[in-house]
Amino acid sequence: MSDQASVPVITPFGFPSAVSAETARMAAVRRYDILDTPPDGAFDRVAAVAARLFDVPVATVTIVDEDRIWFKATHGLEGVTEIGRDPGLCASAILTDDTMVIPDALADPVACSNPLVAGPMGVRFYAAAPIVTADGHRLGTVNILDTRPRLITAADTATLADLAAMVVDALELRLSALYRLREEQERRIEQEEARKQAERDKEAITSFASALQRTLLPPALPAVPGLELACHYQTASPRDVGGDFYDVFPLGGDRWAFFLGDVCGKGAEAAAVTSLTRYTLREAAQHHSDPIDVLDALNSALLLDPSVGSRYCTCVFGTLTPAPEGGFTVVVATGGHPPLFHLEHDGDAVVRVEGVRPTGGMLVGALDQARFASHTLYLAPGHGLLLYTDGLTEARLADGAMLGEDGVAAFLATRDTSAAAALVEETVALIADMPQGAGDDVALLALSVPHRAAAEQPTTAVTTHTLAAPAPPEGATPIGQER
């Protein structure tokens, strides 16, 4: 009997191919991923039960590899993990689906030369049932060995075959568990990759939103002689482009213009409207001296641009003209925007906080016949203006009520806000003290005229941008630049 597992199969040309059969068998062995695995109680019990049932000193569960016979489980055979396949009793046993029985190994022409027979162990009796998979591949054997010749009955061979079938069941259960484990591992890898990709996407979106947001805001405020400027901007989410905007720019001569507003909505569409709004306001201000005419021009531009759709904005637009006695004459026009705060100081103490609300200003870009209102005020030395978007007044108190215009005014009246930078700093601190911060984007623009004693000092312009909404930790300072 040959020692090679050469089960013939018929090729398309009608000739048997032992090579293809062995290749398929080895593929089945690899499929179960059993070779060189640690001891397993299920297979150890099969070997122990076989030894006990047949009253033999040695029982094994083996897998036939390409060039070796590997012992998955042994009983009574210590220190042996594998033997060569040629010559091999197990290699012969996998040639058939039936249980192989050798009553006297010394009388068998193939078995007599096996190391287990000819060697110190002196095996005389050998019986093996092949481990056959459901698709017909013989992986190895369940073996019983004795040092004396013996015979077994047909019932015994059937019992040995049942033990081999139990090994197949254990292999299938193990394979099913491996599949589930691998699927779970693959699922976890996929989930981890998805999480990492989501993080990368968030970072990319945040970076894009931050870059786009910065293109919609002036990188720094200009230095206006005799005037202190400060601003602050923070978005409700680092991944959203806000619709708030502001700017300060020269009109020629000694005149300056400023504006602040809020486009309806967020995201790329709001950004497009914001860009159009800023460009239109800057351009219209060069051709119209009256702030109301500037807002009229913006209203027409928003209504005529088909890409704007139904989006509109609120806006405050104003001009600054130096006054002979010091300070500035300010003309402001509003379109549906919250009131400005005009702050009058006596030294470091706030004397009065007044809301500047021109009557009749309508939303910009909502109606063709929208009407806007203006107001003229004198920004004297020691005075300041605060412009803001509704993210400030709509911030929620601990009881859920909105801070509101009265709450902001009352707060400012108790703080030293004589300088524009201090005015913005105190307002940002107010937002940070809210239980949930600001629920919406917030833009702040502060203007102040220093007292006459400080009028000869160089003016300053402070810009802070915070592109994330959470309140800063205690002791933290806003990100920004000063010039």
Tab-separated table of C-alpha atoms in Angstrom:
chain	number	residue	atom	x	y	z
A	1	MET	CA	0.000	0.000	0.000
A	2	SER	CA	1.366	3.461	-0.972
A	3	ASP	CA	2.158	5.926	1.806
A	4	GLN	CA	1.040	8.982	-0.257
A	5	ALA	CA	-2.502	10.311	-0.106
A	6	SER	CA	-3.223	9.877	-3.816
A	7	VAL	CA	-6.978	9.703	-4.201
A	8	PRO	CA	-7.467	9.626	-8.003
A	9	VAL	CA	-9.740	12.112	-9.721
A	10	ILE	CA	-10.642	12.250	-13.404
A	11	THR	CA	-9.209	15.112	-15.440
A	12	PRO	CA	-11.016	16.648	-18.458
A	13	PHE	CA	-8.864	14.365	-20.645
A	14	GLY	CA	-9.988	11.233	-18.821
A	15	PHE	CA	-6.760	10.612	-16.867
A	16	PRO	CA	-6.596	10.419	-13.057
A	17	SER	CA	-4.798	13.230	-11.252
A	18	ALA	CA	-3.514	12.509	-7.749
A	19	VAL	CA	-1.784	15.899	-7.679
A	20	SER	CA	-5.033	17.865	-8.018
A	21	ALA	CA	-6.699	15.731	-5.347
A	22	GLU	CA	-3.845	16.300	-2.905
A	23	THR	CA	-3.883	20.014	-3.712
A	24	ALA	CA	-7.603	20.153	-2.902
A	25	ARG	CA	-7.033	18.159	0.302
A	26	MET	CA	-4.292	20.505	1.463
A	27	ALA	CA	-6.513	23.482	0.687
A	28	ALA	CA	-9.070	21.945	3.041
A	29	VAL	CA	-6.400	21.485	5.735
A	30	ARG	CA	-5.425	25.147	5.385
A	31	ARG	CA	-9.071	26.174	5.490
A	32	TYR	CA	-9.474	24.839	9.007
A	33	ASP	CA	-6.279	26.616	10.145
A	34	ILE	CA	-5.573	23.841	12.640
A	35	LEU	CA	-1.887	23.069	12.057
A	36	ASP	CA	0.517	24.091	14.837
A	37	THR	CA	-2.254	25.365	17.090
A	38	PRO	CA	-2.021	24.980	20.892
A	39	PRO	CA	-3.673	22.076	22.739
A	40	ASP	CA	-7.460	22.091	22.690
A	41	GLY	CA	-9.655	20.342	25.251
A	42	ALA	CA	-12.187	19.128	22.672
A	43	PHE	CA	-9.551	17.144	20.725
A	44	ASP	CA	-7.698	16.008	23.856
A	45	ARG	CA	-10.944	14.475	25.145
A	46	VAL	CA	-11.396	12.503	21.899
A	47	ALA	CA	-7.923	10.953	22.300
A	48	ALA	CA	-8.567	10.190	25.987
A	49	VAL	CA	-11.992	8.642	25.278
A	50	ALA	CA	-10.547	6.518	22.447
A	51	ALA	CA	-7.822	5.153	24.731
A	52	ARG	CA	-10.349	4.362	27.451
A	53	LEU	CA	-12.963	2.777	25.146
A	54	PHE	CA	-10.481	0.467	23.420
A	55	ASP	CA	-8.227	-0.086	26.424
A	56	VAL	CA	-5.087	0.906	24.521
A	57	PRO	CA	-2.018	2.730	25.852
A	58	VAL	CA	-1.858	5.258	23.010
A	59	ALA	CA	-4.496	7.221	21.096
A	60	THR	CA	-3.944	10.256	18.876
A	61	VAL	CA	-5.709	12.798	16.689
A	62	THR	CA	-3.482	13.668	13.729
A	63	ILE	CA	-3.560	16.009	10.749
A	64	VAL	CA	-1.651	14.976	7.617
A	65	ASP	CA	0.353	17.909	6.283
A	66	GLU	CA	2.320	18.027	3.011
A	67	ASP	CA	5.468	16.469	4.436
A	68	ARG	CA	4.612	15.578	8.021
A	69	ILE	CA	2.008	14.073	10.305
A	70	TRP	CA	1.169	16.566	13.038
A	71	PHE	CA	-0.398	15.473	16.324
A	72	LYS	CA	-3.275	17.705	17.348
A	73	ALA	CA	-3.964	15.572	20.442
A	74	THR	CA	-2.178	12.618	22.081
A	75	HIS	CA	-2.888	10.234	24.931
A	76	GLY	CA	0.003	8.108	26.204
A	77	LEU	CA	2.493	9.579	23.726
A	78	GLU	CA	4.449	12.273	25.522
A	79	GLY	CA	6.928	14.604	23.850
A	80	VAL	CA	5.951	13.807	20.265
A	81	THR	CA	4.357	16.598	18.200
A	82	GLU	CA	4.996	15.371	14.663
A	83	ILE	CA	6.645	12.666	12.584
A	84	GLY	CA	7.596	12.423	8.951
A	85	ARG	CA	4.874	11.583	6.476
A	86	ASP	CA	6.833	8.980	4.496
A	87	PRO	CA	6.570	6.237	5.563
A	88	GLY	CA	3.496	6.913	7.637
A	89	LEU	CA	0.570	4.917	8.960
A	90	CYS	CA	-1.693	7.966	9.028
A	91	ALA	CA	-0.741	8.885	5.464
A	92	SER	CA	-1.951	5.448	4.405
A	93	ALA	CA	-5.094	5.696	6.512
A	94	ILE	CA	-6.341	8.800	4.700
A	95	LEU	CA	-6.433	6.917	1.393
A	96	THR	CA	-9.873	5.521	2.176
A	97	ASP	CA	-13.115	6.509	3.833
A	98	ASP	CA	-13.139	3.261	5.818
A	99	THR	CA	-11.460	2.570	9.149
A	100	MET	CA	-8.016	1.082	8.612
A	101	VAL	CA	-7.046	-1.823	10.932
A	102	ILE	CA	-3.605	-3.477	11.148
A	103	PRO	CA	-3.899	-6.357	13.672
A	104	ASP	CA	-0.133	-7.085	13.639
A	105	ALA	CA	2.095	-4.282	12.349
A	106	LEU	CA	5.177	-6.539	12.065
A	107	ALA	CA	3.283	-8.664	9.556
A	108	ASP	CA	2.274	-5.667	7.424
A	109	PRO	CA	4.809	-4.898	4.627
A	110	VAL	CA	4.311	-1.119	4.922
A	111	ALA	CA	3.709	-0.662	8.644
A	112	CYS	CA	6.659	-2.799	9.725
A	113	SER	CA	9.141	-0.092	8.762
A	114	ASN	CA	7.286	2.746	10.527
A	115	PRO	CA	9.373	4.331	13.336
A	116	LEU	CA	6.579	3.722	15.826
A	117	VAL	CA	6.676	0.001	14.954
A	118	ALA	CA	10.379	-0.565	14.358
A	119	GLY	CA	11.484	1.867	17.039
A	120	PRO	CA	11.591	1.699	20.845
A	121	MET	CA	7.849	2.105	21.189
A	122	GLY	CA	7.248	-1.254	19.496
A	123	VAL	CA	3.721	-0.696	18.214
A	124	ARG	CA	2.089	-3.967	17.056
A	125	PHE	CA	-1.565	-3.029	16.691
A	126	TYR	CA	-2.823	0.045	14.771
A	127	ALA	CA	-6.316	1.203	13.812
A	128	ALA	CA	-7.279	4.571	12.297
A	129	ALA	CA	-10.514	6.232	11.191
A	130	PRO	CA	-10.078	9.045	8.657
A	131	ILE	CA	-11.270	12.536	9.562
A	132	VAL	CA	-13.442	13.304	6.525
A	133	THR	CA	-15.015	16.709	5.939
A	134	ALA	CA	-18.530	17.234	4.652
A	135	ASP	CA	-17.125	17.965	1.189
A	136	GLY	CA	-15.109	14.714	1.157
A	137	HIS	CA	-11.581	15.808	2.066
A	138	ARG	CA	-9.544	13.589	4.410
A	139	LEU	CA	-7.665	15.826	6.828
A	140	GLY	CA	-6.079	13.226	9.107
A	141	THR	CA	-7.009	10.376	11.404
A	142	VAL	CA	-8.123	9.293	14.873
A	143	ASN	CA	-5.724	6.485	15.840
A	144	ILE	CA	-5.472	3.816	18.507
A	145	LEU	CA	-2.197	1.936	19.062
A	146	ASP	CA	-1.179	-1.048	21.215
A	147	THR	CA	2.094	-2.838	21.870
A	148	ARG	CA	0.519	-6.269	21.324
A	149	PRO	CA	-1.365	-7.686	18.357
A	150	ARG	CA	-5.141	-7.682	18.629
A	151	LEU	CA	-8.404	-7.788	16.722
A	152	ILE	CA	-11.384	-5.454	16.942
A	153	THR	CA	-14.993	-5.940	15.959
A	154	ALA	CA	-17.073	-4.157	13.337
A	155	ALA	CA	-18.790	-2.308	16.188
A	156	ASP	CA	-15.379	-1.129	17.364
A	157	THR	CA	-14.468	0.220	13.935
A	158	ALA	CA	-17.837	2.014	13.825
A	159	THR	CA	-17.105	3.566	17.228
A	160	LEU	CA	-13.709	4.748	16.012
A	161	ALA	CA	-15.388	6.278	12.937
A	162	ASP	CA	-17.824	8.071	15.251
A	163	LEU	CA	-14.892	9.550	17.179
A	164	ALA	CA	-13.433	10.793	13.884
A	165	ALA	CA	-16.822	12.358	13.068
A	166	MET	CA	-16.742	14.063	16.464
A	167	VAL	CA	-13.366	15.566	15.499
A	168	VAL	CA	-14.955	16.910	12.298
A	169	ASP	CA	-17.753	18.456	14.371
A	170	ALA	CA	-15.188	20.076	16.666
A	171	LEU	CA	-13.279	21.371	13.636
A	172	GLU	CA	-16.449	22.846	12.155
A	173	LEU	CA	-17.363	24.523	15.435
A	174	ARG	CA	-13.853	25.886	15.722
A	175	LEU	CA	-13.937	27.082	12.102
A	176	SER	CA	-17.312	28.756	12.660
A	177	ALA	CA	-15.924	30.525	15.719
A	178	LEU	CA	-12.847	31.598	13.727
A	179	TYR	CA	-15.077	32.967	10.984
A	180	ARG	CA	-17.118	34.913	13.519
A	181	LEU	CA	-13.950	36.178	15.194
A	182	ARG	CA	-12.455	37.205	11.861
A	183	GLU	CA	-15.679	38.872	10.799
A	184	GLU	CA	-15.768	40.739	14.107
A	185	GLN	CA	-12.125	41.747	13.700
A	186	GLU	CA	-12.759	42.865	10.124
A	187	ARG	CA	-15.843	44.743	11.302
A	188	ARG	CA	-13.816	46.434	14.032
A	189	ILE	CA	-11.084	47.287	11.531
A	190	GLU	CA	-13.703	48.689	9.157
A	191	GLN	CA	-15.308	50.637	11.998
A	192	GLU	CA	-11.913	51.952	13.088
A	193	GLU	CA	-11.078	52.917	9.513
A	194	ALA	CA	-14.490	54.551	9.190
A	195	ARG	CA	-13.891	56.417	12.453
A	196	LYS	CA	-10.457	57.543	11.302
A	197	GLN	CA	-11.874	58.575	7.937
A	198	ALA	CA	-14.651	60.479	9.692
A	199	GLU	CA	-12.023	62.222	11.822
A	200	ARG	CA	-10.028	63.054	8.712
A	201	ASP	CA	-13.197	64.327	7.041
A	202	LYS	CA	-14.009	66.450	10.085
A	203	GLU	CA	-10.501	67.871	10.105
A	204	ALA	CA	-10.722	68.582	6.373
A	205	ILE	CA	-14.131	70.215	6.749
A	206	THR	CA	-12.924	72.229	9.727
A	207	SER	CA	-9.823	73.319	7.846
A	208	PHE	CA	-11.883	74.235	4.794
A	209	ALA	CA	-14.449	76.113	6.881
A	210	SER	CA	-11.698	77.941	8.764
A	211	ALA	CA	-9.912	78.928	5.555
A	212	LEU	CA	-13.143	80.025	3.894
A	213	GLN	CA	-14.239	81.921	6.999
A	214	ARG	CA	-10.991	83.866	7.104
A	215	THR	CA	-11.422	84.959	3.504
A	216	LEU	CA	-14.735	86.542	4.510
A	217	LEU	CA	-13.242	88.563	7.374
A	218	PRO	CA	-10.625	91.306	7.313
A	219	PRO	CA	-7.305	89.837	8.474
A	220	ALA	CA	-6.791	92.871	10.704
A	221	LEU	CA	-8.465	96.160	11.393
A	222	PRO	CA	-6.893	99.362	10.030
A	223	ALA	CA	-5.321	101.997	12.240
A	224	VAL	CA	-7.692	104.999	12.199
A	225	PRO	CA	-6.183	108.233	13.575
A	226	GLY	CA	-7.933	109.305	16.754
A	227	LEU	CA	-9.947	106.080	17.016
A	228	GLU	CA	-9.461	102.775	18.795
A	229	LEU	CA	-10.892	99.657	17.107
A	230	ALA	CA	-11.385	96.094	18.315
A	231	CYS	CA	-13.334	93.132	17.001
A	232	HIS	CA	-14.037	89.516	17.786
A	233	TYR	CA	-15.533	86.663	15.791
A	234	GLN	CA	-16.496	83.182	16.881
A	235	THR	CA	-18.477	80.507	15.056
A	236	ALA	CA	-21.053	78.233	16.651
A	237	SER	CA	-19.314	75.207	15.084
A	238	PRO	CA	-15.771	74.869	13.722
A	239	ARG	CA	-17.192	72.884	10.776
A	240	ASP	CA	-19.689	75.540	9.690
A	241	VAL	CA	-18.970	78.748	7.846
A	242	GLY	CA	-20.829	81.482	9.679
A	243	GLY	CA	-22.813	84.237	8.030
A	244	ASP	CA	-21.697	87.095	10.279
A	245	PHE	CA	-19.454	89.769	8.777
A	246	TYR	CA	-17.806	93.105	9.565
A	247	ASP	CA	-15.247	95.504	8.115
A	248	VAL	CA	-13.672	98.964	8.529
A	249	PHE	CA	-12.152	100.728	5.506
A	250	PRO	CA	-11.216	104.219	4.253
A	251	LEU	CA	-13.503	106.309	2.052
A	252	GLY	CA	-10.954	108.954	1.044
A	253	GLY	CA	-9.844	112.079	2.808
A	254	ASP	CA	-10.385	111.697	6.534
A	255	ARG	CA	-13.631	109.724	6.231
A	256	TRP	CA	-13.993	106.062	7.122
A	257	ALA	CA	-16.755	103.481	6.794
A	258	PHE	CA	-17.672	100.499	8.914
A	259	PHE	CA	-20.297	97.802	8.769
A	260	LEU	CA	-21.420	94.675	10.602
A	261	GLY	CA	-24.181	92.237	9.749
A	262	ASP	CA	-25.552	88.720	9.680
A	263	VAL	CA	-26.558	86.670	6.621
A	264	CYS	CA	-29.451	84.263	7.060
A	265	GLY	CA	-28.190	80.688	7.347
A	266	LYS	CA	-24.779	79.026	7.369
A	267	GLY	CA	-22.519	77.047	5.097
A	268	ALA	CA	-21.260	77.610	1.572
A	269	GLU	CA	-24.419	79.357	0.334
A	270	ALA	CA	-24.347	81.824	3.229
A	271	ALA	CA	-20.629	82.341	2.581
A	272	ALA	CA	-21.378	83.265	-1.038
A	273	VAL	CA	-23.962	85.831	0.116
A	274	THR	CA	-21.520	87.152	2.716
A	275	SER	CA	-18.851	87.621	0.060
A	276	LEU	CA	-21.314	89.435	-2.226
A	277	THR	CA	-22.502	91.596	0.675
A	278	ARG	CA	-19.013	92.697	1.729
A	279	TYR	CA	-17.996	93.476	-1.851
A	280	THR	CA	-21.188	95.396	-2.574
A	281	LEU	CA	-20.978	97.466	0.620
A	282	ARG	CA	-17.363	98.405	-0.050
A	283	GLU	CA	-18.117	99.290	-3.677
A	284	ALA	CA	-21.357	101.191	-2.983
A	285	ALA	CA	-19.666	103.219	-0.234
A	286	GLN	CA	-17.316	104.677	-2.833
A	287	HIS	CA	-20.257	106.033	-4.840
A	288	HIS	CA	-22.819	106.995	-2.179
A	289	SER	CA	-22.188	109.333	0.742
A	290	ASP	CA	-25.504	108.534	2.438
A	291	PRO	CA	-25.442	105.196	4.342
A	292	ILE	CA	-29.115	104.643	3.424
A	293	ASP	CA	-28.177	104.709	-0.265
A	294	VAL	CA	-25.459	102.149	0.437
A	295	LEU	CA	-28.010	99.765	1.982
A	296	ASP	CA	-30.360	100.409	-0.959
A	297	ALA	CA	-27.580	99.333	-3.322
A	298	LEU	CA	-26.989	96.178	-1.260
A	299	ASN	CA	-30.716	95.388	-1.233
A	300	SER	CA	-30.852	95.633	-5.043
A	301	ALA	CA	-27.727	93.506	-5.486
A	302	LEU	CA	-29.088	90.701	-3.302
A	303	LEU	CA	-32.462	90.717	-5.061
A	304	LEU	CA	-30.929	90.712	-8.548
A	305	ASP	CA	-28.404	87.924	-7.981
A	306	PRO	CA	-30.128	84.584	-8.770
A	307	SER	CA	-27.573	82.642	-6.720
A	308	VAL	CA	-28.720	84.373	-3.535
A	309	GLY	CA	-32.186	82.816	-3.665
A	310	SER	CA	-34.304	83.655	-0.652
A	311	ARG	CA	-31.373	84.587	1.584
A	312	TYR	CA	-31.288	87.993	3.197
A	313	CYS	CA	-29.238	89.736	5.852
A	314	THR	CA	-29.366	92.251	8.642
A	315	CYS	CA	-26.803	95.018	8.493
A	316	VAL	CA	-25.492	98.176	10.134
A	317	PHE	CA	-23.531	100.507	7.878
A	318	GLY	CA	-21.957	103.722	9.121
A	319	THR	CA	-19.532	106.489	8.248
A	320	LEU	CA	-17.018	108.286	10.444
A	321	THR	CA	-16.054	111.924	9.867
A	322	PRO	CA	-13.552	113.629	12.197
A	323	ALA	CA	-15.189	116.476	14.174
A	324	PRO	CA	-13.377	119.815	14.628
A	325	GLU	CA	-13.692	119.614	18.388
A	326	GLY	CA	-12.339	116.075	18.469
A	327	GLY	CA	-14.072	112.745	18.146
A	328	PHE	CA	-16.189	111.767	15.138
A	329	THR	CA	-19.558	112.451	13.604
A	330	VAL	CA	-21.124	109.063	13.003
A	331	VAL	CA	-23.987	108.406	10.597
A	332	VAL	CA	-25.393	104.877	10.809
A	333	ALA	CA	-28.084	103.192	8.733
A	334	THR	CA	-29.639	99.919	9.794
A	335	GLY	CA	-31.469	97.181	7.993
A	336	GLY	CA	-33.265	94.892	10.427
A	337	HIS	CA	-30.273	94.705	12.765
A	338	PRO	CA	-30.189	94.848	16.585
A	339	PRO	CA	-29.397	98.288	18.010
A	340	LEU	CA	-25.872	99.568	18.514
A	341	PHE	CA	-24.749	100.443	22.030
A	342	HIS	CA	-23.464	103.970	22.497
A	343	LEU	CA	-21.369	104.174	25.673
A	344	GLU	CA	-20.486	107.490	27.355
A	345	HIS	CA	-17.709	107.472	29.945
A	346	ASP	CA	-16.593	109.898	32.614
A	347	GLY	CA	-13.070	108.832	33.346
A	348	ASP	CA	-13.206	105.052	33.829
A	349	ALA	CA	-16.845	104.997	34.944
A	350	VAL	CA	-19.637	104.386	32.463
A	351	VAL	CA	-22.136	107.229	32.617
A	352	ARG	CA	-24.665	105.906	30.150
A	353	VAL	CA	-25.293	102.944	27.816
A	354	GLU	CA	-27.816	103.855	25.137
A	355	GLY	CA	-29.238	101.635	22.411
A	356	VAL	CA	-29.081	103.293	18.978
A	357	ARG	CA	-32.030	102.008	16.988
A	358	PRO	CA	-33.024	104.054	13.927
A	359	THR	CA	-36.753	103.591	13.384
A	360	GLY	CA	-37.931	101.732	10.299
A	361	GLY	CA	-34.920	99.758	9.101
A	362	MET	CA	-36.074	96.595	7.248
A	363	LEU	CA	-34.266	93.372	6.369
A	364	VAL	CA	-31.820	93.704	3.475
A	365	GLY	CA	-32.511	91.535	0.438
A	366	ALA	CA	-35.989	90.447	1.492
A	367	LEU	CA	-38.231	92.998	-0.283
A	368	ASP	CA	-37.839	95.108	-3.392
A	369	GLN	CA	-39.321	98.152	-1.698
A	370	ALA	CA	-37.405	97.790	1.561
A	371	ARG	CA	-36.845	101.007	3.477
A	372	PHE	CA	-33.895	101.769	5.718
A	373	ALA	CA	-33.365	104.270	8.505
A	374	SER	CA	-30.379	106.297	9.644
A	375	HIS	CA	-29.252	108.120	12.764
A	376	THR	CA	-26.517	110.680	13.384
A	377	LEU	CA	-24.593	110.813	16.638
A	378	TYR	CA	-21.468	112.397	17.971
A	379	LEU	CA	-18.757	110.035	19.189
A	380	ALA	CA	-16.971	112.320	21.615
A	381	PRO	CA	-13.703	111.633	23.434
A	382	GLY	CA	-14.407	109.007	26.065
A	383	HIS	CA	-17.306	107.579	24.034
A	384	GLY	CA	-17.577	104.156	22.439
A	385	LEU	CA	-19.798	102.134	20.088
A	386	LEU	CA	-20.451	98.418	20.211
A	387	LEU	CA	-21.875	96.622	17.176
A	388	TYR	CA	-22.805	92.940	17.521
A	389	THR	CA	-24.804	90.147	15.918
A	390	ASP	CA	-27.724	88.429	17.591
A	391	GLY	CA	-25.611	85.514	18.823
A	392	LEU	CA	-24.766	87.809	21.749
A	393	THR	CA	-28.275	88.805	22.806
A	394	GLU	CA	-29.692	85.305	22.172
A	395	ALA	CA	-27.224	83.591	24.516
A	396	ARG	CA	-29.099	81.759	27.268
A	397	LEU	CA	-28.919	82.400	30.992
A	398	ALA	CA	-28.961	79.627	33.573
A	399	ASP	CA	-32.792	79.749	33.720
A	400	GLY	CA	-33.040	79.404	29.929
A	401	ALA	CA	-34.030	83.025	29.318
A	402	MET	CA	-32.187	84.952	26.619
A	403	LEU	CA	-29.624	87.508	27.712
A	404	GLY	CA	-31.342	90.136	25.540
A	405	GLU	CA	-30.396	93.721	24.785
A	406	ASP	CA	-31.244	94.888	28.301
A	407	GLY	CA	-28.997	92.219	29.820
A	408	VAL	CA	-26.062	93.260	27.632
A	409	ALA	CA	-26.616	96.960	28.402
A	410	ALA	CA	-26.848	96.319	32.141
A	411	PHE	CA	-23.649	94.273	32.040
A	412	LEU	CA	-21.703	96.909	30.098
A	413	ALA	CA	-22.804	99.629	32.503
A	414	THR	CA	-20.923	97.868	35.303
A	415	ARG	CA	-17.616	97.343	33.485
A	416	ASP	CA	-14.636	99.480	32.564
A	417	THR	CA	-15.147	99.629	28.792
A	418	SER	CA	-13.612	103.006	28.033
A	419	ALA	CA	-11.285	101.443	25.425
A	420	ALA	CA	-12.480	99.419	22.440
A	421	ALA	CA	-10.255	96.454	23.347
A	422	ALA	CA	-11.671	96.391	26.897
A	423	LEU	CA	-15.205	96.641	25.534
A	424	VAL	CA	-14.687	93.554	23.341
A	425	GLU	CA	-12.806	91.697	26.054
A	426	GLU	CA	-15.569	92.220	28.616
A	427	THR	CA	-18.256	91.189	26.107
A	428	VAL	CA	-16.371	88.012	25.202
A	429	ALA	CA	-16.069	87.222	28.910
A	430	LEU	CA	-19.825	87.706	29.254
A	431	ILE	CA	-20.428	85.120	26.509
A	432	ALA	CA	-17.991	82.691	28.101
A	433	ASP	CA	-19.849	82.950	31.407
A	434	MET	CA	-23.093	81.793	29.819
A	435	PRO	CA	-23.905	78.154	30.774
A	436	GLN	CA	-23.755	77.028	27.143
A	437	GLY	CA	-21.768	79.887	25.671
A	438	ALA	CA	-23.286	81.441	22.575
A	439	GLY	CA	-25.699	79.245	20.660
A	440	ASP	CA	-24.976	81.071	17.404
A	441	ASP	CA	-22.132	82.830	15.642
A	442	VAL	CA	-21.068	86.093	17.300
A	443	ALA	CA	-19.400	89.061	15.643
A	444	LEU	CA	-18.346	92.100	17.685
A	445	LEU	CA	-16.983	95.432	16.460
A	446	ALA	CA	-16.083	98.148	18.969
A	447	LEU	CA	-15.064	101.742	18.288
A	448	SER	CA	-13.890	104.189	20.936
A	449	VAL	CA	-12.432	107.698	21.044
A	450	PRO	CA	-9.733	108.085	23.680
A	451	HIS	CA	-10.000	110.924	26.204
A	452	ARG	CA	-8.295	114.132	25.152
A	453	ALA	CA	-5.429	113.424	27.509
A	454	ALA	CA	-4.679	110.254	25.584
A	455	ALA	CA	-5.573	111.567	22.131
A	456	GLU	CA	-1.931	112.083	21.166
A	457	GLN	CA	-1.094	108.447	21.855
A	458	PRO	CA	-0.959	106.022	18.860
A	459	THR	CA	-4.306	104.387	18.239
A	460	THR	CA	-4.679	100.605	18.287
A	461	ALA	CA	-6.666	98.024	16.410
A	462	VAL	CA	-7.274	94.600	17.930
A	463	THR	CA	-8.645	91.607	16.031
A	464	THR	CA	-9.588	88.277	17.586
A	465	HIS	CA	-10.936	85.284	15.683
A	466	THR	CA	-12.233	82.199	17.438
A	467	LEU	CA	-13.394	79.595	14.930
A	468	ALA	CA	-14.836	77.240	17.525
A	469	ALA	CA	-17.780	77.804	19.786
A	470	PRO	CA	-16.899	76.316	23.222
A	471	ALA	CA	-16.175	78.775	25.998
A	472	PRO	CA	-12.452	79.064	26.693
A	473	PRO	CA	-11.124	77.537	29.908
A	474	GLU	CA	-10.522	79.804	32.836
A	475	GLY	CA	-7.450	81.905	32.305
A	476	ALA	CA	-7.336	81.330	28.541
A	477	THR	CA	-6.968	84.244	26.107
A	478	PRO	CA	-8.542	84.551	22.671
A	479	ILE	CA	-6.524	83.716	19.611
A	480	GLY	CA	-5.750	86.836	17.651
A	481	GLN	CA	-3.308	89.496	16.715
A	482	GLU	CA	-2.687	93.071	17.694
A	483	ARG	CA	-1.092	95.865	15.802
